[in-house]
Amino acid sequence: MGLRPNLLTRRAAGVASTTLALLLSTAAVGVVPAASAFSAAPSEVCAEPADVHSDARIKKGGIAKHEPNELTAKQVREREADLAAALRERASFRAGAQAAAPLASVTIPVVVHVIQRDSTRAGGNIPDSMITSQISVLNQAYAGATGGAATAFGFQLTKINRVTNPAWYPIVQGSSAERSMKTSLREGGKNTLNVYLGELSDDLLGWATFPQRKLNSMDGVVVLSESLPGGTAANYNQGDTGTHEVGHWLNLYHTFQGGCSGSGDSVSDTPAEASPAFQCPTGRDTCTTAGLDPITNFMDYTYDSCMYQFTAGQASRMLTAWNAYRAA
Ligand SMILES: [Zn+2]
């Protein structure tokens, strides 16, 4: 496939801006208000309910002391066991009945909820054009058009739902307000991607739920509205937070999951990585195992200008999970 026209620009910009970005990183932190402005206690943020595994993307130097939703080794073991069980369940169902064959290509309906405090841009009122640009970014990324492997997935915007509710703005990760927002707004079945856009708590760029066998009203992705293409989140405004969070929604872990040992992110063609990479640290190599750190992978934490690919192994893992969890 051809490269996205601005790919070379993006890659070059990521490399060239690394030094400058180091100088500017303190300033970039100020994009989202400090966590202390929000009501969620640290214990609420960090204690993820067992039934709502989710994962997040955070800016370097954020206020949050640690990533609120990085999975523990135990959570990964549970998720991998559940995936195996879901696949067995589907296989026995197919053998005994007329279930549909596994899908090889998938168009995902997308419902976008724009959470606003008021009608101002600062209050969350972003234009429709940013949302349609975000859908284009998803389609290019998942088609492999930016330089990575093609995946099975395409995205079709079916609805933009604008909601003005100061009680849901900012969206506070793990809060009862997040739960009531999603319970009120979520639409569609397991195959429908619900995206919630707004200002976010804890310096977060976004978070997402992993697939589950039983549909949960929390299912979906939450994305900082100003991270959409053309937004104001410096270094994170080309739409790749959306790409990253949808990757979790399709069952991908971070490339740095598990560090240098063990099965890492459960994908064999993403080299192991000791910790998240930020900015665009070309040549970073934190593990003695083969391969440089996958800093250009959408499932790392680098700048949008730096990340442009999924691997074939990630594409395969997402399709397997789709057929296990989200296919009709
Ligand atoms: Zn993440």
mmCIF file of C-alpha atoms and ligand atoms in Angstrom, residues 55-57 244 248 254 301, ligand 1:
data_model
loop_
_atom_site.group_PDB
_atom_site.id
_atom_site.type_symbol
_atom_site.label_atom_id
_atom_site.label_comp_id
_atom_site.label_asym_id
_atom_site.label_seq_id
_atom_site.Cartn_x
_atom_site.Cartn_y
_atom_site.Cartn_z
ATOM 1 C CA ASP A 55 -6.322 0.859 29.414
ATOM 2 C CA ALA A 56 -5.136 4.361 28.888
ATOM 3 C CA ARG A 57 -2.663 6.618 27.163
ATOM 4 C CA HIS A 244 -4.262 3.657 20.098
ATOM 5 C CA HIS A 248 -7.111 -1.680 23.100
ATOM 6 C CA HIS A 254 0.805 -1.853 25.006
ATOM 7 C CA TYR A 301 3.281 6.234 24.068
HETATM 8 ZN ZN ZN B 1 -2.948 2.521 26.128
#
